[in-house]
Amino acid sequence: MPELQARWATDYERERWDELVAANPAAGDFRLSESLAVAKQTLGVRPRHLVFERGDEIASVALVLERRIPLTGRQWYIPRGPAVTTVADFAAHLDALRRFLRQARPGVFHVLMDPPVQATEGVDAEIAASASLTAPDIARRPGVHANNRTVIVPIDKDDDALLMAFNKKTRNMVRRAMKDSVEIKQFPATDETFSNLHRLMAMAGGGKDDLELRPREYVEALWRENVERGDGFFLGAEVNAQPAVMAFVSRCGTSGYYEHGGSDRELQSPGMANLLQYEAMRLLRDEGCTTYDMLGVAPSWAKSNDDHPAYAFGQFKLGFGPRVEYIGGWDLQVRQPQARLWLKIGERGYNKLYQLSSGDVSIY
């Protein structure tokens, strides 16, 4: 079998990028999509596109988010990548990336990766037995974002089977909203819709201060790009002509995502948010999706919002399906003196300055 190699994507491959992302071993993922690549540029990030191949056959593709760090070099973040599902494939992709960085010399000193390999039983032993993943230049860290733990709902089933897969409380809430004649409708991608969803996002969970919302310019760019490509839409329910609960959902290949959402506790009625999620799943299923990722729950040890800010949101999401956890982030030290200094103090200091200047929650 030919050795796995990494290279820059060609212009033709970039033109059909989302099609290649959808064919990844880990399936499609909006965090690798061209929509996200365009939106990230509003945050000062340069998107780059990598292809991993064996011989003439593409094994996977990866989106790289590049930042230039003063006096240090280029820092890379590969979200949800390499886009593989096994430890062995992650190790092979890591070795290919090492070779590429030595040969292409793009001036990179550090790479942060976030592979979608699930942390199932036996995975830690596989990692410990891998020479590639235990080499001196690589180290494991906690998940980069809250969606390192999530709920993924299989939605490739009929309406009744989909509803019956939820837990009893969630099923009852969906039925309650149906009985109360709650209407879930789609909203156009207008400034008014954007403002309404921003307002409801800020009110989620009672409007707490630790919601860590990304800048409006970035979020709205992501919404626009998804909608213009036919990959996203807004859903919600109104009370007295005012949105009480809303969500933005998207798809990439056969994967659906609950990207953003919020609600007004004073307006929403029982089961309204549950019915919205059920309708989102049905609509995405009808567009060809087989899974629905609800993007972020608290760790299993958390028992309240005091333990973890995503606890309450997570309890709502866990009513639709089980928790899924991944193996976390990985730091590749390409130029070790600079990378070690970055990981010791540079990343934290740069991130703090970035937060103060941009209003964003993280450089990643």
PDB file of C-alpha atoms in Angstrom, residues 9-310:
ATOM      1  CA  ALA A   9      -5.205  21.252  -2.375  1.00  0.00           C
ATOM      2  CA  THR A  10      -5.354  22.235  -6.036  1.00  0.00           C
ATOM      3  CA  ASP A  11      -7.574  25.060  -7.293  1.00  0.00           C
ATOM      4  CA  TYR A  12     -10.001  22.491  -8.686  1.00  0.00           C
ATOM      5  CA  GLU A  13     -10.178  20.687  -5.332  1.00  0.00           C
ATOM      6  CA  ARG A  14     -10.817  23.951  -3.530  1.00  0.00           C
ATOM      7  CA  GLU A  15     -13.700  24.692  -5.920  1.00  0.00           C
ATOM      8  CA  ARG A  16     -15.356  21.417  -4.871  1.00  0.00           C
ATOM      9  CA  TRP A  17     -14.112  21.531  -1.286  1.00  0.00           C
ATOM     10  CA  ASP A  18     -17.379  20.766   0.496  1.00  0.00           C
ATOM     11  CA  GLU A  19     -17.861  17.711  -1.709  1.00  0.00           C
ATOM     12  CA  LEU A  20     -14.442  16.431  -0.596  1.00  0.00           C
ATOM     13  CA  VAL A  21     -15.222  17.206   3.050  1.00  0.00           C
ATOM     14  CA  ALA A  22     -18.442  15.195   2.791  1.00  0.00           C
ATOM     15  CA  ALA A  23     -16.403  12.194   1.589  1.00  0.00           C
ATOM     16  CA  ASN A  24     -14.059  12.214   4.611  1.00  0.00           C
ATOM     17  CA  PRO A  25     -13.817   9.025   6.715  1.00  0.00           C
ATOM     18  CA  ALA A  26     -15.491  10.935   9.573  1.00  0.00           C
ATOM     19  CA  ALA A  27     -18.250  12.133   7.185  1.00  0.00           C
ATOM     20  CA  GLY A  28     -19.086  15.759   6.454  1.00  0.00           C
ATOM     21  CA  ASP A  29     -18.461  18.431   9.077  1.00  0.00           C
ATOM     22  CA  PHE A  30     -19.366  22.121   8.858  1.00  0.00           C
ATOM     23  CA  ARG A  31     -16.200  22.949  10.828  1.00  0.00           C
ATOM     24  CA  LEU A  32     -14.181  21.947   7.752  1.00  0.00           C
ATOM     25  CA  SER A  33     -16.514  23.592   5.261  1.00  0.00           C
ATOM     26  CA  GLU A  34     -15.867  26.477   2.922  1.00  0.00           C
ATOM     27  CA  SER A  35     -18.588  28.423   4.763  1.00  0.00           C
ATOM     28  CA  LEU A  36     -16.572  28.300   7.959  1.00  0.00           C
ATOM     29  CA  ALA A  37     -13.339  29.059   6.085  1.00  0.00           C
ATOM     30  CA  VAL A  38     -14.852  32.258   4.685  1.00  0.00           C
ATOM     31  CA  ALA A  39     -16.378  33.289   8.027  1.00  0.00           C
ATOM     32  CA  LYS A  40     -13.114  32.732   9.916  1.00  0.00           C
ATOM     33  CA  GLN A  41     -11.416  35.366   7.795  1.00  0.00           C
ATOM     34  CA  THR A  42     -13.434  37.992   9.693  1.00  0.00           C
ATOM     35  CA  LEU A  43     -11.385  36.961  12.750  1.00  0.00           C
ATOM     36  CA  GLY A  44      -8.006  37.513  11.100  1.00  0.00           C
ATOM     37  CA  VAL A  45      -7.494  33.861  10.212  1.00  0.00           C
ATOM     38  CA  ARG A  46      -6.068  32.635   6.916  1.00  0.00           C
ATOM     39  CA  PRO A  47      -7.787  29.418   5.760  1.00  0.00           C
ATOM     40  CA  ARG A  48      -5.625  26.854   3.982  1.00  0.00           C
ATOM     41  CA  HIS A  49      -6.592  23.523   2.472  1.00  0.00           C
ATOM     42  CA  LEU A  50      -4.726  20.217   2.817  1.00  0.00           C
ATOM     43  CA  VAL A  51      -5.260  16.914   1.032  1.00  0.00           C
ATOM     44  CA  PHE A  52      -4.068  13.551   2.366  1.00  0.00           C
ATOM     45  CA  GLU A  53      -3.718  10.876  -0.298  1.00  0.00           C
ATOM     46  CA  ARG A  54      -2.359   7.404  -1.000  1.00  0.00           C
ATOM     47  CA  GLY A  55      -1.154   7.165  -4.544  1.00  0.00           C
ATOM     48  CA  ASP A  56      -3.818   8.872  -6.637  1.00  0.00           C
ATOM     49  CA  GLU A  57      -6.615   8.274  -4.125  1.00  0.00           C
ATOM     50  CA  ILE A  58      -7.677  10.969  -1.650  1.00  0.00           C
ATOM     51  CA  ALA A  59      -7.857   9.589   1.894  1.00  0.00           C
ATOM     52  CA  SER A  60      -9.147  12.762   3.565  1.00  0.00           C
ATOM     53  CA  VAL A  61      -9.029  16.546   3.442  1.00  0.00           C
ATOM     54  CA  ALA A  62      -8.377  19.051   6.221  1.00  0.00           C
ATOM     55  CA  LEU A  63      -9.096  22.734   6.710  1.00  0.00           C
ATOM     56  CA  VAL A  64      -6.214  24.621   8.301  1.00  0.00           C
ATOM     57  CA  LEU A  65      -6.789  27.903  10.148  1.00  0.00           C
ATOM     58  CA  GLU A  66      -3.505  29.814  10.124  1.00  0.00           C
ATOM     59  CA  ARG A  67      -2.440  32.723  12.308  1.00  0.00           C
ATOM     60  CA  ARG A  68       0.808  34.650  12.088  1.00  0.00           C
ATOM     61  CA  ILE A  69       2.246  35.099  15.558  1.00  0.00           C
ATOM     62  CA  PRO A  70       4.651  38.071  15.801  1.00  0.00           C
ATOM     63  CA  LEU A  71       8.341  37.142  16.161  1.00  0.00           C
ATOM     64  CA  THR A  72       7.445  33.443  16.216  1.00  0.00           C
ATOM     65  CA  GLY A  73       5.970  32.185  12.951  1.00  0.00           C
ATOM     66  CA  ARG A  74       2.794  30.562  11.724  1.00  0.00           C
ATOM     67  CA  GLN A  75       0.481  28.703  14.072  1.00  0.00           C
ATOM     68  CA  TRP A  76      -2.003  26.186  12.689  1.00  0.00           C
ATOM     69  CA  TYR A  77      -5.285  24.906  14.042  1.00  0.00           C
ATOM     70  CA  ILE A  78      -6.899  21.964  12.229  1.00  0.00           C
ATOM     71  CA  PRO A  79     -10.514  21.831  13.489  1.00  0.00           C
ATOM     72  CA  ARG A  80     -12.014  18.348  13.670  1.00  0.00           C
ATOM     73  CA  GLY A  81      -8.985  17.054  11.902  1.00  0.00           C
ATOM     74  CA  PRO A  82      -7.409  14.996  10.660  1.00  0.00           C
ATOM     75  CA  ALA A  83     -10.948  13.850   9.797  1.00  0.00           C
ATOM     76  CA  VAL A  84     -10.552  10.180  10.686  1.00  0.00           C
ATOM     77  CA  THR A  85     -12.248   7.903  13.201  1.00  0.00           C
ATOM     78  CA  THR A  86      -9.529   5.481  14.347  1.00  0.00           C
ATOM     79  CA  VAL A  87      -6.291   5.824  16.292  1.00  0.00           C
ATOM     80  CA  ALA A  88      -4.355   4.044  13.531  1.00  0.00           C
ATOM     81  CA  ASP A  89      -5.586   6.456  10.867  1.00  0.00           C
ATOM     82  CA  PHE A  90      -4.860   9.445  13.099  1.00  0.00           C
ATOM     83  CA  ALA A  91      -1.290   8.226  13.580  1.00  0.00           C
ATOM     84  CA  ALA A  92      -0.835   7.716   9.824  1.00  0.00           C
ATOM     85  CA  HIS A  93      -2.158  11.213   9.095  1.00  0.00           C
ATOM     86  CA  LEU A  94       0.077  12.698  11.769  1.00  0.00           C
ATOM     87  CA  ASP A  95       3.144  11.069  10.203  1.00  0.00           C
ATOM     88  CA  ALA A  96       2.121  12.385   6.772  1.00  0.00           C
ATOM     89  CA  LEU A  97       1.692  15.866   8.227  1.00  0.00           C
ATOM     90  CA  ARG A  98       5.150  15.705   9.819  1.00  0.00           C
ATOM     91  CA  ARG A  99       6.709  14.814   6.464  1.00  0.00           C
ATOM     92  CA  PHE A 100       4.794  17.574   4.698  1.00  0.00           C
ATOM     93  CA  LEU A 101       5.897  20.227   7.189  1.00  0.00           C
ATOM     94  CA  ARG A 102       9.539  19.169   6.836  1.00  0.00           C
ATOM     95  CA  GLN A 103       9.415  19.205   3.037  1.00  0.00           C
ATOM     96  CA  ALA A 104       7.110  22.153   2.276  1.00  0.00           C
ATOM     97  CA  ARG A 105       8.573  24.356   5.040  1.00  0.00           C
ATOM     98  CA  PRO A 106       5.551  26.669   5.403  1.00  0.00           C
ATOM     99  CA  GLY A 107       7.070  28.409   8.436  1.00  0.00           C
ATOM    100  CA  VAL A 108       4.831  26.642  10.960  1.00  0.00           C
ATOM    101  CA  PHE A 109       6.053  26.222  14.538  1.00  0.00           C
ATOM    102  CA  HIS A 110       2.986  24.612  16.144  1.00  0.00           C
ATOM    103  CA  VAL A 111      -0.095  22.679  15.015  1.00  0.00           C
ATOM    104  CA  LEU A 112      -3.160  22.101  17.172  1.00  0.00           C
ATOM    105  CA  MET A 113      -5.353  19.218  16.018  1.00  0.00           C
ATOM    106  CA  ASP A 114      -8.804  18.096  17.102  1.00  0.00           C
ATOM    107  CA  PRO A 115      -9.471  14.671  15.496  1.00  0.00           C
ATOM    108  CA  PRO A 116     -13.001  13.196  15.666  1.00  0.00           C
ATOM    109  CA  VAL A 117     -11.823   9.895  17.144  1.00  0.00           C
ATOM    110  CA  GLN A 118     -14.255   8.782  19.824  1.00  0.00           C
ATOM    111  CA  ALA A 119     -12.893   8.034  23.302  1.00  0.00           C
ATOM    112  CA  THR A 120     -14.354   4.538  23.462  1.00  0.00           C
ATOM    113  CA  GLU A 121     -13.087   1.627  25.547  1.00  0.00           C
ATOM    114  CA  GLY A 122      -9.571   0.582  24.565  1.00  0.00           C
ATOM    115  CA  VAL A 123      -8.679   3.804  22.748  1.00  0.00           C
ATOM    116  CA  ASP A 124      -6.275   5.006  25.450  1.00  0.00           C
ATOM    117  CA  ALA A 125      -4.385   1.708  25.201  1.00  0.00           C
ATOM    118  CA  GLU A 126      -4.150   2.097  21.417  1.00  0.00           C
ATOM    119  CA  ILE A 127      -2.776   5.602  21.844  1.00  0.00           C
ATOM    120  CA  ALA A 128      -0.207   4.435  24.398  1.00  0.00           C
ATOM    121  CA  ALA A 129       0.950   1.712  21.990  1.00  0.00           C
ATOM    122  CA  SER A 130       1.373   4.119  19.051  1.00  0.00           C
ATOM    123  CA  ALA A 131       4.931   5.315  18.401  1.00  0.00           C
ATOM    124  CA  SER A 132       3.565   8.217  16.363  1.00  0.00           C
ATOM    125  CA  LEU A 133       1.244   9.453  19.135  1.00  0.00           C
ATOM    126  CA  THR A 134       3.791   9.064  21.943  1.00  0.00           C
ATOM    127  CA  ALA A 135       6.728  10.729  20.165  1.00  0.00           C
ATOM    128  CA  PRO A 136       8.466  13.663  21.921  1.00  0.00           C
ATOM    129  CA  ASP A 137       6.975  16.226  19.513  1.00  0.00           C
ATOM    130  CA  ILE A 138       3.299  15.410  20.213  1.00  0.00           C
ATOM    131  CA  ALA A 139       1.201  15.870  23.348  1.00  0.00           C
ATOM    132  CA  ARG A 140      -2.448  15.433  24.242  1.00  0.00           C
ATOM    133  CA  ARG A 141      -4.558  18.213  25.758  1.00  0.00           C
ATOM    134  CA  PRO A 142      -8.226  18.601  26.752  1.00  0.00           C
ATOM    135  CA  GLY A 143     -10.751  19.205  23.992  1.00  0.00           C
ATOM    136  CA  VAL A 144     -10.348  22.527  22.233  1.00  0.00           C
ATOM    137  CA  HIS A 145     -14.041  23.412  22.402  1.00  0.00           C
ATOM    138  CA  ALA A 146     -17.051  22.332  24.446  1.00  0.00           C
ATOM    139  CA  ASN A 147     -18.172  20.158  21.544  1.00  0.00           C
ATOM    140  CA  ASN A 148     -15.424  17.661  22.429  1.00  0.00           C
ATOM    141  CA  ARG A 149     -18.415  16.121  24.241  1.00  0.00           C
ATOM    142  CA  THR A 150     -21.683  16.132  22.357  1.00  0.00           C
ATOM    143  CA  VAL A 151     -24.915  14.330  21.539  1.00  0.00           C
ATOM    144  CA  ILE A 152     -25.218  12.769  18.088  1.00  0.00           C
ATOM    145  CA  VAL A 153     -28.724  11.643  17.172  1.00  0.00           C
ATOM    146  CA  PRO A 154     -29.267   9.055  14.403  1.00  0.00           C
ATOM    147  CA  ILE A 155     -32.066  10.549  12.295  1.00  0.00           C
ATOM    148  CA  ASP A 156     -32.254   8.100   9.383  1.00  0.00           C
ATOM    149  CA  LYS A 157     -35.652   6.750  10.484  1.00  0.00           C
ATOM    150  CA  ASP A 158     -39.317   7.617  10.124  1.00  0.00           C
ATOM    151  CA  ASP A 159     -41.036  10.234  12.276  1.00  0.00           C
ATOM    152  CA  ASP A 160     -42.435   7.797  14.833  1.00  0.00           C
ATOM    153  CA  ALA A 161     -39.170   5.897  15.236  1.00  0.00           C
ATOM    154  CA  LEU A 162     -37.261   9.162  15.585  1.00  0.00           C
ATOM    155  CA  LEU A 163     -39.595  10.387  18.316  1.00  0.00           C
ATOM    156  CA  MET A 164     -39.499   7.048  20.142  1.00  0.00           C
ATOM    157  CA  ALA A 165     -35.684   7.184  20.252  1.00  0.00           C
ATOM    158  CA  PHE A 166     -35.848  10.209  22.588  1.00  0.00           C
ATOM    159  CA  ASN A 167     -36.155   9.654  26.326  1.00  0.00           C
ATOM    160  CA  LYS A 168     -39.621   9.622  27.876  1.00  0.00           C
ATOM    161  CA  LYS A 169     -39.515  13.184  29.206  1.00  0.00           C
ATOM    162  CA  THR A 170     -38.417  14.597  25.847  1.00  0.00           C
ATOM    163  CA  ARG A 171     -41.078  12.617  23.969  1.00  0.00           C
ATOM    164  CA  ASN A 172     -43.729  13.928  26.328  1.00  0.00           C
ATOM    165  CA  MET A 173     -42.552  17.510  25.876  1.00  0.00           C
ATOM    166  CA  VAL A 174     -42.650  17.194  22.076  1.00  0.00           C
ATOM    167  CA  ARG A 175     -46.172  15.791  22.262  1.00  0.00           C
ATOM    168  CA  ARG A 176     -47.216  18.524  24.690  1.00  0.00           C
ATOM    169  CA  ALA A 177     -46.122  21.208  22.230  1.00  0.00           C
ATOM    170  CA  MET A 178     -47.918  19.421  19.395  1.00  0.00           C
ATOM    171  CA  LYS A 179     -51.075  19.232  21.495  1.00  0.00           C
ATOM    172  CA  ASP A 180     -50.789  22.961  22.219  1.00  0.00           C
ATOM    173  CA  SER A 181     -50.588  23.601  18.444  1.00  0.00           C
ATOM    174  CA  VAL A 182     -47.106  25.127  18.596  1.00  0.00           C
ATOM    175  CA  GLU A 183     -46.032  25.998  15.055  1.00  0.00           C
ATOM    176  CA  ILE A 184     -42.377  25.673  14.073  1.00  0.00           C
ATOM    177  CA  LYS A 185     -41.611  27.832  11.041  1.00  0.00           C
ATOM    178  CA  GLN A 186     -38.603  28.771   8.949  1.00  0.00           C
ATOM    179  CA  PHE A 187     -37.310  32.347   8.947  1.00  0.00           C
ATOM    180  CA  PRO A 188     -35.515  34.128   6.091  1.00  0.00           C
ATOM    181  CA  ALA A 189     -31.855  35.108   6.411  1.00  0.00           C
ATOM    182  CA  THR A 190     -32.523  38.798   7.071  1.00  0.00           C
ATOM    183  CA  ASP A 191     -31.081  41.341   9.480  1.00  0.00           C
ATOM    184  CA  GLU A 192     -34.272  41.042  11.529  1.00  0.00           C
ATOM    185  CA  THR A 193     -33.843  37.276  11.829  1.00  0.00           C
ATOM    186  CA  PHE A 194     -30.188  37.725  12.776  1.00  0.00           C
ATOM    187  CA  SER A 195     -31.096  40.248  15.480  1.00  0.00           C
ATOM    188  CA  ASN A 196     -33.815  38.016  16.880  1.00  0.00           C
ATOM    189  CA  LEU A 197     -31.511  35.016  17.131  1.00  0.00           C
ATOM    190  CA  HIS A 198     -28.693  37.065  18.681  1.00  0.00           C
ATOM    191  CA  ARG A 199     -31.183  38.320  21.275  1.00  0.00           C
ATOM    192  CA  LEU A 200     -32.391  34.816  22.088  1.00  0.00           C
ATOM    193  CA  MET A 201     -28.853  33.407  22.175  1.00  0.00           C
ATOM    194  CA  ALA A 202     -27.940  35.991  24.816  1.00  0.00           C
ATOM    195  CA  MET A 203     -31.034  34.980  26.816  1.00  0.00           C
ATOM    196  CA  ALA A 204     -30.292  31.240  26.722  1.00  0.00           C
ATOM    197  CA  GLY A 205     -30.112  29.670  30.146  1.00  0.00           C
ATOM    198  CA  GLY A 206     -31.580  32.790  31.689  1.00  0.00           C
ATOM    199  CA  GLY A 207     -29.039  35.166  30.133  1.00  0.00           C
ATOM    200  CA  LYS A 208     -25.980  34.138  32.139  1.00  0.00           C
ATOM    201  CA  ASP A 209     -22.664  35.913  31.629  1.00  0.00           C
ATOM    202  CA  ASP A 210     -20.630  32.766  30.804  1.00  0.00           C
ATOM    203  CA  LEU A 211     -22.260  31.929  27.464  1.00  0.00           C
ATOM    204  CA  GLU A 212     -19.033  32.672  25.522  1.00  0.00           C
ATOM    205  CA  LEU A 213     -20.719  34.003  22.388  1.00  0.00           C
ATOM    206  CA  ARG A 214     -18.562  34.592  19.314  1.00  0.00           C
ATOM    207  CA  PRO A 215     -18.471  38.037  17.602  1.00  0.00           C
ATOM    208  CA  ARG A 216     -21.597  38.963  15.653  1.00  0.00           C
ATOM    209  CA  GLU A 217     -19.655  39.662  12.442  1.00  0.00           C
ATOM    210  CA  TYR A 218     -18.220  36.146  12.440  1.00  0.00           C
ATOM    211  CA  VAL A 219     -21.486  34.417  13.380  1.00  0.00           C
ATOM    212  CA  GLU A 220     -23.486  36.318  10.765  1.00  0.00           C
ATOM    213  CA  ALA A 221     -20.872  35.595   8.092  1.00  0.00           C
ATOM    214  CA  LEU A 222     -21.189  31.898   8.918  1.00  0.00           C
ATOM    215  CA  TRP A 223     -24.990  32.073   8.717  1.00  0.00           C
ATOM    216  CA  ARG A 224     -24.917  33.909   5.389  1.00  0.00           C
ATOM    217  CA  GLU A 225     -22.391  31.560   3.822  1.00  0.00           C
ATOM    218  CA  ASN A 226     -24.352  28.472   4.879  1.00  0.00           C
ATOM    219  CA  VAL A 227     -27.673  29.856   3.671  1.00  0.00           C
ATOM    220  CA  GLU A 228     -26.269  31.061   0.333  1.00  0.00           C
ATOM    221  CA  ARG A 229     -24.804  27.596  -0.311  1.00  0.00           C
ATOM    222  CA  GLY A 230     -28.113  25.935   0.583  1.00  0.00           C
ATOM    223  CA  ASP A 231     -26.605  24.311   3.660  1.00  0.00           C
ATOM    224  CA  GLY A 232     -28.381  26.079   6.529  1.00  0.00           C
ATOM    225  CA  PHE A 233     -31.666  27.566   7.685  1.00  0.00           C
ATOM    226  CA  PHE A 234     -33.358  29.274  10.622  1.00  0.00           C
ATOM    227  CA  LEU A 235     -36.211  27.712  12.584  1.00  0.00           C
ATOM    228  CA  GLY A 236     -38.322  29.032  15.406  1.00  0.00           C
ATOM    229  CA  ALA A 237     -41.668  29.509  17.073  1.00  0.00           C
ATOM    230  CA  GLU A 238     -43.419  32.799  17.746  1.00  0.00           C
ATOM    231  CA  VAL A 239     -45.667  34.023  20.531  1.00  0.00           C
ATOM    232  CA  ASN A 240     -47.704  37.122  19.695  1.00  0.00           C
ATOM    233  CA  ALA A 241     -45.625  37.617  16.523  1.00  0.00           C
ATOM    234  CA  GLN A 242     -42.367  37.652  18.502  1.00  0.00           C
ATOM    235  CA  PRO A 243     -39.840  34.776  18.279  1.00  0.00           C
ATOM    236  CA  ALA A 244     -39.787  32.858  21.562  1.00  0.00           C
ATOM    237  CA  VAL A 245     -37.343  30.120  20.551  1.00  0.00           C
ATOM    238  CA  MET A 246     -35.043  29.943  17.529  1.00  0.00           C
ATOM    239  CA  ALA A 247     -32.228  27.869  16.100  1.00  0.00           C
ATOM    240  CA  PHE A 248     -29.832  27.899  13.180  1.00  0.00           C
ATOM    241  CA  VAL A 249     -29.099  24.431  11.820  1.00  0.00           C
ATOM    242  CA  SER A 250     -26.822  23.347   8.996  1.00  0.00           C
ATOM    243  CA  ARG A 251     -25.676  20.308   7.104  1.00  0.00           C
ATOM    244  CA  CYS A 252     -22.491  19.055   5.474  1.00  0.00           C
ATOM    245  CA  GLY A 253     -22.865  15.862   3.506  1.00  0.00           C
ATOM    246  CA  THR A 254     -24.977  13.488   5.596  1.00  0.00           C
ATOM    247  CA  SER A 255     -24.228  15.293   8.877  1.00  0.00           C
ATOM    248  CA  GLY A 256     -26.636  17.800  10.402  1.00  0.00           C
ATOM    249  CA  TYR A 257     -25.745  20.339  13.107  1.00  0.00           C
ATOM    250  CA  TYR A 258     -27.481  22.441  15.735  1.00  0.00           C
ATOM    251  CA  GLU A 259     -25.111  25.395  15.436  1.00  0.00           C
ATOM    252  CA  HIS A 260     -26.846  28.163  17.390  1.00  0.00           C
ATOM    253  CA  GLY A 261     -29.997  28.584  19.395  1.00  0.00           C
ATOM    254  CA  GLY A 262     -31.712  30.441  22.182  1.00  0.00           C
ATOM    255  CA  SER A 263     -35.017  31.094  23.870  1.00  0.00           C
ATOM    256  CA  ASP A 264     -36.978  33.600  25.908  1.00  0.00           C
ATOM    257  CA  ARG A 265     -38.151  31.860  29.067  1.00  0.00           C
ATOM    258  CA  GLU A 266     -40.901  34.408  29.561  1.00  0.00           C
ATOM    259  CA  LEU A 267     -42.401  33.689  26.136  1.00  0.00           C
ATOM    260  CA  GLN A 268     -41.769  30.030  25.393  1.00  0.00           C
ATOM    261  CA  SER A 269     -44.319  27.388  26.339  1.00  0.00           C
ATOM    262  CA  PRO A 270     -43.636  23.835  27.599  1.00  0.00           C
ATOM    263  CA  GLY A 271     -42.105  21.604  24.930  1.00  0.00           C
ATOM    264  CA  MET A 272     -41.562  24.400  22.414  1.00  0.00           C
ATOM    265  CA  ALA A 273     -37.767  23.980  22.317  1.00  0.00           C
ATOM    266  CA  ASN A 274     -38.101  20.175  22.174  1.00  0.00           C
ATOM    267  CA  LEU A 275     -40.480  20.368  19.227  1.00  0.00           C
ATOM    268  CA  LEU A 276     -38.125  22.762  17.436  1.00  0.00           C
ATOM    269  CA  GLN A 277     -35.305  20.198  17.662  1.00  0.00           C
ATOM    270  CA  TYR A 278     -37.576  17.403  16.455  1.00  0.00           C
ATOM    271  CA  GLU A 279     -38.628  19.489  13.457  1.00  0.00           C
ATOM    272  CA  ALA A 280     -34.997  20.393  12.691  1.00  0.00           C
ATOM    273  CA  MET A 281     -34.080  16.703  12.660  1.00  0.00           C
ATOM    274  CA  ARG A 282     -36.993  15.855  10.377  1.00  0.00           C
ATOM    275  CA  LEU A 283     -36.120  18.603   7.907  1.00  0.00           C
ATOM    276  CA  LEU A 284     -32.425  17.699   7.810  1.00  0.00           C
ATOM    277  CA  ARG A 285     -33.296  14.022   7.414  1.00  0.00           C
ATOM    278  CA  ASP A 286     -35.457  14.899   4.424  1.00  0.00           C
ATOM    279  CA  GLU A 287     -32.434  16.704   2.927  1.00  0.00           C
ATOM    280  CA  GLY A 288     -30.343  13.527   3.202  1.00  0.00           C
ATOM    281  CA  CYS A 289     -28.761  13.767   6.656  1.00  0.00           C
ATOM    282  CA  THR A 290     -28.387  10.608   8.726  1.00  0.00           C
ATOM    283  CA  THR A 291     -27.063  12.173  11.953  1.00  0.00           C
ATOM    284  CA  TYR A 292     -27.721  15.344  13.953  1.00  0.00           C
ATOM    285  CA  ASP A 293     -24.931  16.728  16.141  1.00  0.00           C
ATOM    286  CA  MET A 294     -26.190  18.925  18.987  1.00  0.00           C
ATOM    287  CA  LEU A 295     -22.709  20.388  19.613  1.00  0.00           C
ATOM    288  CA  GLY A 296     -21.679  20.415  23.231  1.00  0.00           C
ATOM    289  CA  VAL A 297     -22.615  18.923  26.591  1.00  0.00           C
ATOM    290  CA  ALA A 298     -20.976  18.987  30.004  1.00  0.00           C
ATOM    291  CA  PRO A 299     -18.686  16.137  31.129  1.00  0.00           C
ATOM    292  CA  SER A 300     -20.365  13.213  32.879  1.00  0.00           C
ATOM    293  CA  TRP A 301     -18.975  14.201  36.291  1.00  0.00           C
ATOM    294  CA  ALA A 302     -20.759  17.594  36.247  1.00  0.00           C
ATOM    295  CA  LYS A 303     -23.879  17.738  38.427  1.00  0.00           C
ATOM    296  CA  SER A 304     -24.847  21.411  38.085  1.00  0.00           C
ATOM    297  CA  ASN A 305     -24.039  24.614  36.215  1.00  0.00           C
ATOM    298  CA  ASP A 306     -21.637  25.429  39.045  1.00  0.00           C
ATOM    299  CA  ASP A 307     -19.588  22.408  37.965  1.00  0.00           C
ATOM    300  CA  HIS A 308     -19.760  23.217  34.243  1.00  0.00           C
ATOM    301  CA  PRO A 309     -21.541  26.024  32.338  1.00  0.00           C
ATOM    302  CA  ALA A 310     -22.914  23.586  29.738  1.00  0.00           C
TER     303      ALA A 310
END
